[in-house]
Short mmCIF file of N, CA and C in Angstrom, two decimals:
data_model
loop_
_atom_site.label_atom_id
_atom_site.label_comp_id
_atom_site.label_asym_id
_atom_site.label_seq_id
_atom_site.Cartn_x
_atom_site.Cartn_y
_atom_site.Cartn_z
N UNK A 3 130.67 87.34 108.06
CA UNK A 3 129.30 87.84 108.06
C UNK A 3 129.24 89.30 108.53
N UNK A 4 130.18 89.42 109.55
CA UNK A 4 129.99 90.92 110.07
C UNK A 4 130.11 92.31 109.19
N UNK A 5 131.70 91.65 108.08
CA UNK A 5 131.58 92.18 107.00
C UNK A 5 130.92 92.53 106.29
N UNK A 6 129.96 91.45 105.63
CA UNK A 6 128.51 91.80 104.81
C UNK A 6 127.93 92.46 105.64
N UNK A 7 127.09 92.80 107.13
CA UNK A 7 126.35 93.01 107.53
C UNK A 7 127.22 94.80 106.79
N UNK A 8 128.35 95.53 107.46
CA UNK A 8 128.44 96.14 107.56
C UNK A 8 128.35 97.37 106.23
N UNK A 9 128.70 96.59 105.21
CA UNK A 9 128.74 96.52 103.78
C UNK A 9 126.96 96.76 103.50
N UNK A 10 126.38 95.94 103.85
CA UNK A 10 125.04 95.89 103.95
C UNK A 10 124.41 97.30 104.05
N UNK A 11 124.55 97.31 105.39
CA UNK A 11 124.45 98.88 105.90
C UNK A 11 124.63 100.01 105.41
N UNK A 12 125.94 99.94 105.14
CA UNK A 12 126.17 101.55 104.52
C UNK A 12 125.39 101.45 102.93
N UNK A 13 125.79 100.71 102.63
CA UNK A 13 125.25 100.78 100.91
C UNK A 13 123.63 100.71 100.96
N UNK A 14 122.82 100.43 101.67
CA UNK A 14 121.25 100.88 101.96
C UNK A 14 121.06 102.22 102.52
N UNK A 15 121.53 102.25 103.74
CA UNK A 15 121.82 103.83 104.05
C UNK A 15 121.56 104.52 102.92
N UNK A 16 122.81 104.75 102.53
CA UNK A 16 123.36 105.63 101.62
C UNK A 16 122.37 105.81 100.24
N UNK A 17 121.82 104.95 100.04
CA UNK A 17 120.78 104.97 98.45
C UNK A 17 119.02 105.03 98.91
N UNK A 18 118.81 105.05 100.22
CA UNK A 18 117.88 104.59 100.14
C UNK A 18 117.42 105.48 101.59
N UNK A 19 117.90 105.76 102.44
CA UNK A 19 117.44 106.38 103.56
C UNK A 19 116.44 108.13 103.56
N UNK A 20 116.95 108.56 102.31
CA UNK A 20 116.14 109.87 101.82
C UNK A 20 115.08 109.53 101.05
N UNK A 21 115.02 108.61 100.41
CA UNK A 21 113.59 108.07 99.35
C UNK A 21 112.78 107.11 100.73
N UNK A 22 113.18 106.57 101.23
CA UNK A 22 112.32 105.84 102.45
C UNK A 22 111.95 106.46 103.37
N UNK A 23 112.01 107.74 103.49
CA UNK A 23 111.93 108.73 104.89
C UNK A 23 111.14 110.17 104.75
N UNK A 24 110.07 110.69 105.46
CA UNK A 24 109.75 111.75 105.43
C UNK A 24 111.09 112.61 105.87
N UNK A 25 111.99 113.37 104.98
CA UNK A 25 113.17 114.19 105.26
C UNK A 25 113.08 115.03 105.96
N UNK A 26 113.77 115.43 107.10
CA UNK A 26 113.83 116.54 107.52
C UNK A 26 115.29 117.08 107.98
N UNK A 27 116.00 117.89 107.44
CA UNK A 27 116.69 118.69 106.44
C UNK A 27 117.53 119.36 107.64
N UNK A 28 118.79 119.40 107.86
CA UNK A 28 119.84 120.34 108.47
C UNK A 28 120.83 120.85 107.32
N UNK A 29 120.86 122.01 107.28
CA UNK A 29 121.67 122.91 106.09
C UNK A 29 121.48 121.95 105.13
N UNK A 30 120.56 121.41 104.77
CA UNK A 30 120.14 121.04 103.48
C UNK A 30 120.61 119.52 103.79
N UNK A 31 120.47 118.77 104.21
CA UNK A 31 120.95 117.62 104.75
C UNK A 31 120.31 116.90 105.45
N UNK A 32 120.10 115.43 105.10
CA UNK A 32 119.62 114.75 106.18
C UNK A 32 119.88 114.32 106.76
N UNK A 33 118.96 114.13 107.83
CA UNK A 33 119.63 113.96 109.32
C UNK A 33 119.12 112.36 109.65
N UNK A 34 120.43 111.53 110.07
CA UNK A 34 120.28 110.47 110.67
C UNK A 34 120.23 109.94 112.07
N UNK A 35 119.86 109.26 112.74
CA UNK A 35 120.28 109.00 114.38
C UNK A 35 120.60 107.54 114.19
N UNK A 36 121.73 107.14 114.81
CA UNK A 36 122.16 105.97 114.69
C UNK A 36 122.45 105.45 116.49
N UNK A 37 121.41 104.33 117.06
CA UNK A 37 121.55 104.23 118.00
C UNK A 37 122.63 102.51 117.93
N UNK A 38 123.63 102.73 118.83
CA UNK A 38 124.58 101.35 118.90
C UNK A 38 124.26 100.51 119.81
N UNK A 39 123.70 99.58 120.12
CA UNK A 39 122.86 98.71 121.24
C UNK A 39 123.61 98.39 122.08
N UNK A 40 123.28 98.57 123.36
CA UNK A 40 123.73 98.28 124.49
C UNK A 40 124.82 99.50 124.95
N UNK A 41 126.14 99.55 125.79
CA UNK A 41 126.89 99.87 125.84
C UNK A 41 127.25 100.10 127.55
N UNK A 42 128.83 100.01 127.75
CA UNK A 42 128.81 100.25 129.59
C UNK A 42 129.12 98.80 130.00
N UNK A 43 128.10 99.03 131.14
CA UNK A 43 127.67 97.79 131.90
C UNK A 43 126.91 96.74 130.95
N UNK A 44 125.83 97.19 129.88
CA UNK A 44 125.32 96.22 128.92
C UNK A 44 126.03 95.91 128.30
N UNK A 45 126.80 94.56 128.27
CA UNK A 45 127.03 94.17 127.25
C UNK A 45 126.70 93.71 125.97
N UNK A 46 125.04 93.09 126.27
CA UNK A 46 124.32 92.72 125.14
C UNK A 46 124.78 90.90 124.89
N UNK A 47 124.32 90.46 123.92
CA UNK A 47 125.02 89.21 123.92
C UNK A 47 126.25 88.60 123.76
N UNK A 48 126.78 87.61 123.94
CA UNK A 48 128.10 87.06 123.95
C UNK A 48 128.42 86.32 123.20
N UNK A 49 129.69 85.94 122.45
CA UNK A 49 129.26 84.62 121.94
C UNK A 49 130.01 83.33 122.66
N UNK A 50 129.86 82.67 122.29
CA UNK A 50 130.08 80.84 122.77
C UNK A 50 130.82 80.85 123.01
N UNK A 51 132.48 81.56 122.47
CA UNK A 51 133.77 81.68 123.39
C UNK A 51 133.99 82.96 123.92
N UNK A 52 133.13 83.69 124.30
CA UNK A 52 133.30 85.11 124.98
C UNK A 52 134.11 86.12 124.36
N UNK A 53 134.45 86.26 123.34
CA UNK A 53 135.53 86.82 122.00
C UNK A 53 134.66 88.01 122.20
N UNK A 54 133.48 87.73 121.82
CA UNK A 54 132.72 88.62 120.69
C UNK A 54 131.57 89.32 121.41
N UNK A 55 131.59 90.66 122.06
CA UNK A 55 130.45 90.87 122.79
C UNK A 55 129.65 92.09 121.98
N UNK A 56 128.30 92.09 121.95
CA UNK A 56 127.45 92.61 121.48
C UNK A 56 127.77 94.11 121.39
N UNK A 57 127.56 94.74 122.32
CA UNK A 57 128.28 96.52 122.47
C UNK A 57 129.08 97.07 121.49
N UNK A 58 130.30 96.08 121.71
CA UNK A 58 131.37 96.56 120.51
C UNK A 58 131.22 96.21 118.85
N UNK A 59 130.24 95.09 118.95
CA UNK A 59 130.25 94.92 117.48
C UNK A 59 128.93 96.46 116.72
N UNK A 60 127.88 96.49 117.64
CA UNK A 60 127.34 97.56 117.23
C UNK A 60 127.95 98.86 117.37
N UNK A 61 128.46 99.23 117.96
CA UNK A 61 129.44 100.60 117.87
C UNK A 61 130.11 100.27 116.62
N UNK A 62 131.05 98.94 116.40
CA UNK A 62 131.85 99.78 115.15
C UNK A 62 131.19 99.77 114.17
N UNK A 63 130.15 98.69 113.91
CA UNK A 63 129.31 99.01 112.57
C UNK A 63 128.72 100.26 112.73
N UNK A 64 128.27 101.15 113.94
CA UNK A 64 127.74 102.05 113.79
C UNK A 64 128.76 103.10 113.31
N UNK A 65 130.16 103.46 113.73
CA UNK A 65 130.90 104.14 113.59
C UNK A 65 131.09 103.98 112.33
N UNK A 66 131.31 102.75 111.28
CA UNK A 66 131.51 102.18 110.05
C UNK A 66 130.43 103.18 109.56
N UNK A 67 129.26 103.03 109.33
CA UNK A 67 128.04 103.91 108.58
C UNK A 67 128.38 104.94 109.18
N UNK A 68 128.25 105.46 110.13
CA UNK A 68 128.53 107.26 110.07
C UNK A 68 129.62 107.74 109.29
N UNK A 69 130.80 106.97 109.49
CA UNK A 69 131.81 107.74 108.49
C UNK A 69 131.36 107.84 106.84
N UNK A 70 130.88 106.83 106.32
CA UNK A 70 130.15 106.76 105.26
C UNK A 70 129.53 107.31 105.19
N UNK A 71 128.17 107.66 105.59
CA UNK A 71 127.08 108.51 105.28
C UNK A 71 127.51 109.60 105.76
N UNK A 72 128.74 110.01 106.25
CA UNK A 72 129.01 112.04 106.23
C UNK A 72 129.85 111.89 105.25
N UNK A 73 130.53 110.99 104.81
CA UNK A 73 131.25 111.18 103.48
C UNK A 73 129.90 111.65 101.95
N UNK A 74 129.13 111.33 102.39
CA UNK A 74 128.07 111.67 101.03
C UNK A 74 127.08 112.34 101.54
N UNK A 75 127.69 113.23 102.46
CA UNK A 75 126.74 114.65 102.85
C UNK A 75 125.43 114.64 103.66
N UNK A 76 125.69 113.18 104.39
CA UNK A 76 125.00 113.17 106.00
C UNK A 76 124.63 113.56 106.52
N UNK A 77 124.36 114.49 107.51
CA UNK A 77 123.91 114.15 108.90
C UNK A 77 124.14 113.45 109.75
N UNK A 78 125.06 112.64 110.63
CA UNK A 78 124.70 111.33 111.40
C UNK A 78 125.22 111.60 112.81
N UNK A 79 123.83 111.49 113.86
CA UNK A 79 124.20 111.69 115.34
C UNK A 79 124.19 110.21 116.10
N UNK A 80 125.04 109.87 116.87
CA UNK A 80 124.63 108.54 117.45
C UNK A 80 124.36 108.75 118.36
N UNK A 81 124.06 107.73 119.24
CA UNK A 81 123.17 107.50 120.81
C UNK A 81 124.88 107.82 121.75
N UNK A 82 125.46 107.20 121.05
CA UNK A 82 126.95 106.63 121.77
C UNK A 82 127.73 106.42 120.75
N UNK A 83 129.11 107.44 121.35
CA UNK A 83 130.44 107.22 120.21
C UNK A 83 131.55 106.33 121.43
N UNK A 84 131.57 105.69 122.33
CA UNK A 84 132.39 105.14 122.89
C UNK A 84 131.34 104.20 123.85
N UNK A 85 131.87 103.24 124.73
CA UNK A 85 131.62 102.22 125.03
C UNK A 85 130.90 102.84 126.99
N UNK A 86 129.81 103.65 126.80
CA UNK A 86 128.90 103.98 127.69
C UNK A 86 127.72 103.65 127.54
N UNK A 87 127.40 102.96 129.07
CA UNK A 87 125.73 103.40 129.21
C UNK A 87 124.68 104.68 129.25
N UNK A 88 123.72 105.40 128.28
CA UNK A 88 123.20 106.16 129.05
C UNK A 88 122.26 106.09 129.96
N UNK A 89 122.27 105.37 131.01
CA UNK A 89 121.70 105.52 132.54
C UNK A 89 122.17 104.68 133.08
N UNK A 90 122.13 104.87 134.48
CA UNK A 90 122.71 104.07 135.86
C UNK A 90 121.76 102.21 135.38
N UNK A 91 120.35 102.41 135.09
CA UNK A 91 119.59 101.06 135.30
C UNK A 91 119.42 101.01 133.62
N UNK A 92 119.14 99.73 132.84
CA UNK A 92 118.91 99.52 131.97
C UNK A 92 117.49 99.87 131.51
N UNK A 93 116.75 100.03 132.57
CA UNK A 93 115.25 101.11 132.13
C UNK A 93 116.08 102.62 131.93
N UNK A 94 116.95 103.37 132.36
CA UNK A 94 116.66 104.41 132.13
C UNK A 94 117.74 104.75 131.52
N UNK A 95 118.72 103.79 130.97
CA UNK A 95 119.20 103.62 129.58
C UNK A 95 118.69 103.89 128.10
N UNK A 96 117.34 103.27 128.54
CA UNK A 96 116.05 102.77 127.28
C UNK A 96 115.61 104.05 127.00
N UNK A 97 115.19 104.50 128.23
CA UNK A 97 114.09 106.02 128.18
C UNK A 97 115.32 106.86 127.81
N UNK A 98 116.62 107.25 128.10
CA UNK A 98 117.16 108.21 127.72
C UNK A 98 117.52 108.18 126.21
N UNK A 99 117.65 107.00 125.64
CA UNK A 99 118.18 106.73 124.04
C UNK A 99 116.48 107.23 123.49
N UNK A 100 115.34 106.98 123.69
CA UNK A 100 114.27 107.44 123.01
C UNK A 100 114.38 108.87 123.55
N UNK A 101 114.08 109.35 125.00
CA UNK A 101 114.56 110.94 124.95
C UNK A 101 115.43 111.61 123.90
N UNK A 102 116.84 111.42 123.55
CA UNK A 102 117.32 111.69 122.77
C UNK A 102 116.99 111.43 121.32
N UNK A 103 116.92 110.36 120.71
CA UNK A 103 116.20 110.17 119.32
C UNK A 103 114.43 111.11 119.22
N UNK A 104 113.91 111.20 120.32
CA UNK A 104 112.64 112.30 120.25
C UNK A 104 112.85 114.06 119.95
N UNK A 105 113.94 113.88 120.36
CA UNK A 105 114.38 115.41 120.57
C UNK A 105 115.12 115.78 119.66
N UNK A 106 115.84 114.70 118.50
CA UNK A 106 116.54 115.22 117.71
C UNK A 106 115.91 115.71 115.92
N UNK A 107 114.71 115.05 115.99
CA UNK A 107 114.11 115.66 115.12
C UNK A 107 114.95 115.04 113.46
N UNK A 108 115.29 113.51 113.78
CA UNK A 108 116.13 112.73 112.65
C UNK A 108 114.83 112.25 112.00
N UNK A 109 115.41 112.35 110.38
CA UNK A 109 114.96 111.91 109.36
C UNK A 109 114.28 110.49 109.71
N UNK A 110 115.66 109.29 109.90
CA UNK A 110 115.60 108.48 110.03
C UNK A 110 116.26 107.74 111.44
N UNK A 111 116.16 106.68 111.95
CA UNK A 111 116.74 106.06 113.37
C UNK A 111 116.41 104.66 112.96
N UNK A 112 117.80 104.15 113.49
CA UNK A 112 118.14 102.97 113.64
C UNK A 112 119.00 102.47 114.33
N UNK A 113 118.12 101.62 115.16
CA UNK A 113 118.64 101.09 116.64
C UNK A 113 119.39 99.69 115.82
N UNK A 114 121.33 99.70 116.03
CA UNK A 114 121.50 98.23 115.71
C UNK A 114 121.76 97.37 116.85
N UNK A 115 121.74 96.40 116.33
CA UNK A 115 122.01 95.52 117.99
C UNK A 115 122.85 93.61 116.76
N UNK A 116 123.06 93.01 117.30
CA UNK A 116 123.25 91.82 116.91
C UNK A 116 123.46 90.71 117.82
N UNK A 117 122.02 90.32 118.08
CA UNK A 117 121.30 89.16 118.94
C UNK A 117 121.80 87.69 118.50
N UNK A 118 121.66 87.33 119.25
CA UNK A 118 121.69 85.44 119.34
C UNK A 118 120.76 84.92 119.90
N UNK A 119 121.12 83.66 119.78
CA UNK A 119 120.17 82.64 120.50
C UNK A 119 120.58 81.60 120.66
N UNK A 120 120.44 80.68 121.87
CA UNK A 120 120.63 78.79 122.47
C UNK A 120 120.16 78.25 121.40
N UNK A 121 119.04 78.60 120.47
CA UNK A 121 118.64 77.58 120.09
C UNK A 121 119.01 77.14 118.44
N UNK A 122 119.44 76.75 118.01
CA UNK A 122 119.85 76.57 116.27
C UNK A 122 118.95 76.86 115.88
N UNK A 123 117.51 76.26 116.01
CA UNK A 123 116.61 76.72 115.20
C UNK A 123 116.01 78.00 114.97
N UNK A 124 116.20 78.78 116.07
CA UNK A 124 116.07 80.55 115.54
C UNK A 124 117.57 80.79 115.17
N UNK A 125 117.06 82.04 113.90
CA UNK A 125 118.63 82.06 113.27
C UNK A 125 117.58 83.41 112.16
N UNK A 126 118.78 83.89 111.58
CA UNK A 126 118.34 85.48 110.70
C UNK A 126 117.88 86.60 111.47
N UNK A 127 118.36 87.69 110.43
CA UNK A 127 118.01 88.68 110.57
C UNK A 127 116.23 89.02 111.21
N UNK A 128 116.50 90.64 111.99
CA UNK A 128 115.34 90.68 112.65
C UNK A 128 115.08 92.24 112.12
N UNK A 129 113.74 92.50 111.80
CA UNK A 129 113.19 93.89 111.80
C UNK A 129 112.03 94.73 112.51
N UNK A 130 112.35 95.66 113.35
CA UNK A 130 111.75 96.17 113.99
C UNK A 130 111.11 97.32 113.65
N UNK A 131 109.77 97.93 113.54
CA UNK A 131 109.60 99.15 113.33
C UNK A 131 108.01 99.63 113.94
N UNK A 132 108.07 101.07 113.81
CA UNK A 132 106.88 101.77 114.38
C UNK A 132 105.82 101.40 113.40
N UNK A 133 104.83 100.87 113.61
CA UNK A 133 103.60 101.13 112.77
C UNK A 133 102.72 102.07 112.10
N UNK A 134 103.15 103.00 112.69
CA UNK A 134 101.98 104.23 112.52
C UNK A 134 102.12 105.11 111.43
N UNK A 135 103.03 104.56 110.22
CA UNK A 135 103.56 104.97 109.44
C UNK A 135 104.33 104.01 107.95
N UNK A 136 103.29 103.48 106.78
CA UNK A 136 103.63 102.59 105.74
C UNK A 136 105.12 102.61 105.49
N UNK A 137 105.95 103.76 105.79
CA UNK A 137 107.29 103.97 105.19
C UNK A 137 107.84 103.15 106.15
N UNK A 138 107.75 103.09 107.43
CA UNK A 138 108.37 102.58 108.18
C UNK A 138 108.45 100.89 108.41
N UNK A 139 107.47 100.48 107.45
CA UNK A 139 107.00 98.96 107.10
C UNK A 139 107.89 98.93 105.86
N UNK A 140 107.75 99.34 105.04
CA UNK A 140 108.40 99.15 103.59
C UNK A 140 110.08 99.55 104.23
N UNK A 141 109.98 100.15 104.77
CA UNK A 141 112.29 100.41 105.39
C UNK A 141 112.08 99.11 105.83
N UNK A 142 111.57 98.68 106.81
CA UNK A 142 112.15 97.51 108.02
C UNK A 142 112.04 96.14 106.82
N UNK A 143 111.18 95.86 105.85
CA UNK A 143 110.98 94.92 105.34
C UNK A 143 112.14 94.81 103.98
N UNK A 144 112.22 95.92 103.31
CA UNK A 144 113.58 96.21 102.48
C UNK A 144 115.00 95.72 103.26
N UNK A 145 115.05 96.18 104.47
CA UNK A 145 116.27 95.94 104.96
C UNK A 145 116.02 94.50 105.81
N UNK A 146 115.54 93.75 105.70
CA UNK A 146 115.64 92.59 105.99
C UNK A 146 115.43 91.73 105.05
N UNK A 147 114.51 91.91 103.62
CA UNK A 147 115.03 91.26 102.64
C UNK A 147 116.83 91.26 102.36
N UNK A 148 117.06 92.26 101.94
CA UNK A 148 118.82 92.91 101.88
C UNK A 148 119.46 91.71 102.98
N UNK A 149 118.95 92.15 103.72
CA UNK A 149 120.79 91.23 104.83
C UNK A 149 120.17 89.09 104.04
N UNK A 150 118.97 89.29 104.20
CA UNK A 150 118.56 87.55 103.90
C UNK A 150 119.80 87.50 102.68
N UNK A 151 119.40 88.23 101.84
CA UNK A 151 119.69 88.31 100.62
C UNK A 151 121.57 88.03 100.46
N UNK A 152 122.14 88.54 101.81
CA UNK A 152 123.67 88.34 102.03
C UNK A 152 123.80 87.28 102.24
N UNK A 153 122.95 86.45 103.26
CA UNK A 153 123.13 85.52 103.99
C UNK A 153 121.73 84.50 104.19
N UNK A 154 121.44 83.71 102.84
CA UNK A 154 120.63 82.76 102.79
C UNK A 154 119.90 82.17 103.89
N UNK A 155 121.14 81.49 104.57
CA UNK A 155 120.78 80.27 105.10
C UNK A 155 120.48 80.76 106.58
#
């Protein structure tokens, strides 16, 4: 699955992040922010045999799409290229990743993360986005049709 997810990713990115986005342009280029969830002390979630912790799986998918999307003339800044928190408390972790995504003046941002849950019956993909803006409804809802679309069930 991680595969598809990652596969997922770049190939939306890449076709679709300049037509879904008010652009705004570095040497003719758009600019992405790619935030990797958690990192540091957060680990984020775990799974059932402790293998698999949240941090690292979003870093490499994030690292996965950046190399991709500067291969086809990118832009792409992340929150985090190695396995740090930015802040001492997980509040000011939060506030410094929006400080930074405010200040960078990206096209587009996308916070990944890959959540779980105790319970079987929650299960799929999740989309998050700002309201204050139709594009940002039509991205979050495109890219969560897309991953369903990998992974049915």
């Amino acid at each position: 699955m991680l595969k598809k997810i990652i596969l997922f990713l770049t190939l939306f990115l890449t076709t679709n992040a300049v037509i879904a986005t008010t652009v705004i342009m570095e040497n003719n280029k758009p600019v992405i922010y790619l935030d990797p969830g958690h990192g540091g002390y957060d680990g984020g979630c775990v799974s059932y045999n402790k293998d698999i912790i949240e941090k690292n799986v979003t870093l490499n998918i994030s690292l996965a799409v950046k190399r991709k999307l500067q291969l086809l003339g990118y832009k792409v800044i992340l929150t985090r290229d190695t396995d740090v928190a930015l802040g001492k408390t997980k509040k000011e972790d939060i506030y410094n990743r929006v400080d930074l995504i405010n200040k960078s003046d990206a096209s587009l941002y996308l916070s990944i993360h890959a959540n779980s849950f105790t319970s079987g019956d929650i299960k799929g993909a999740q989309t998050f986005y700002n309201p204050s803006n139709d594009i940002n409804r039509d991205l979050a809802i495109t890219m969560l049709e897309k991953v369903r679309s990998l992974d049915p069930s």
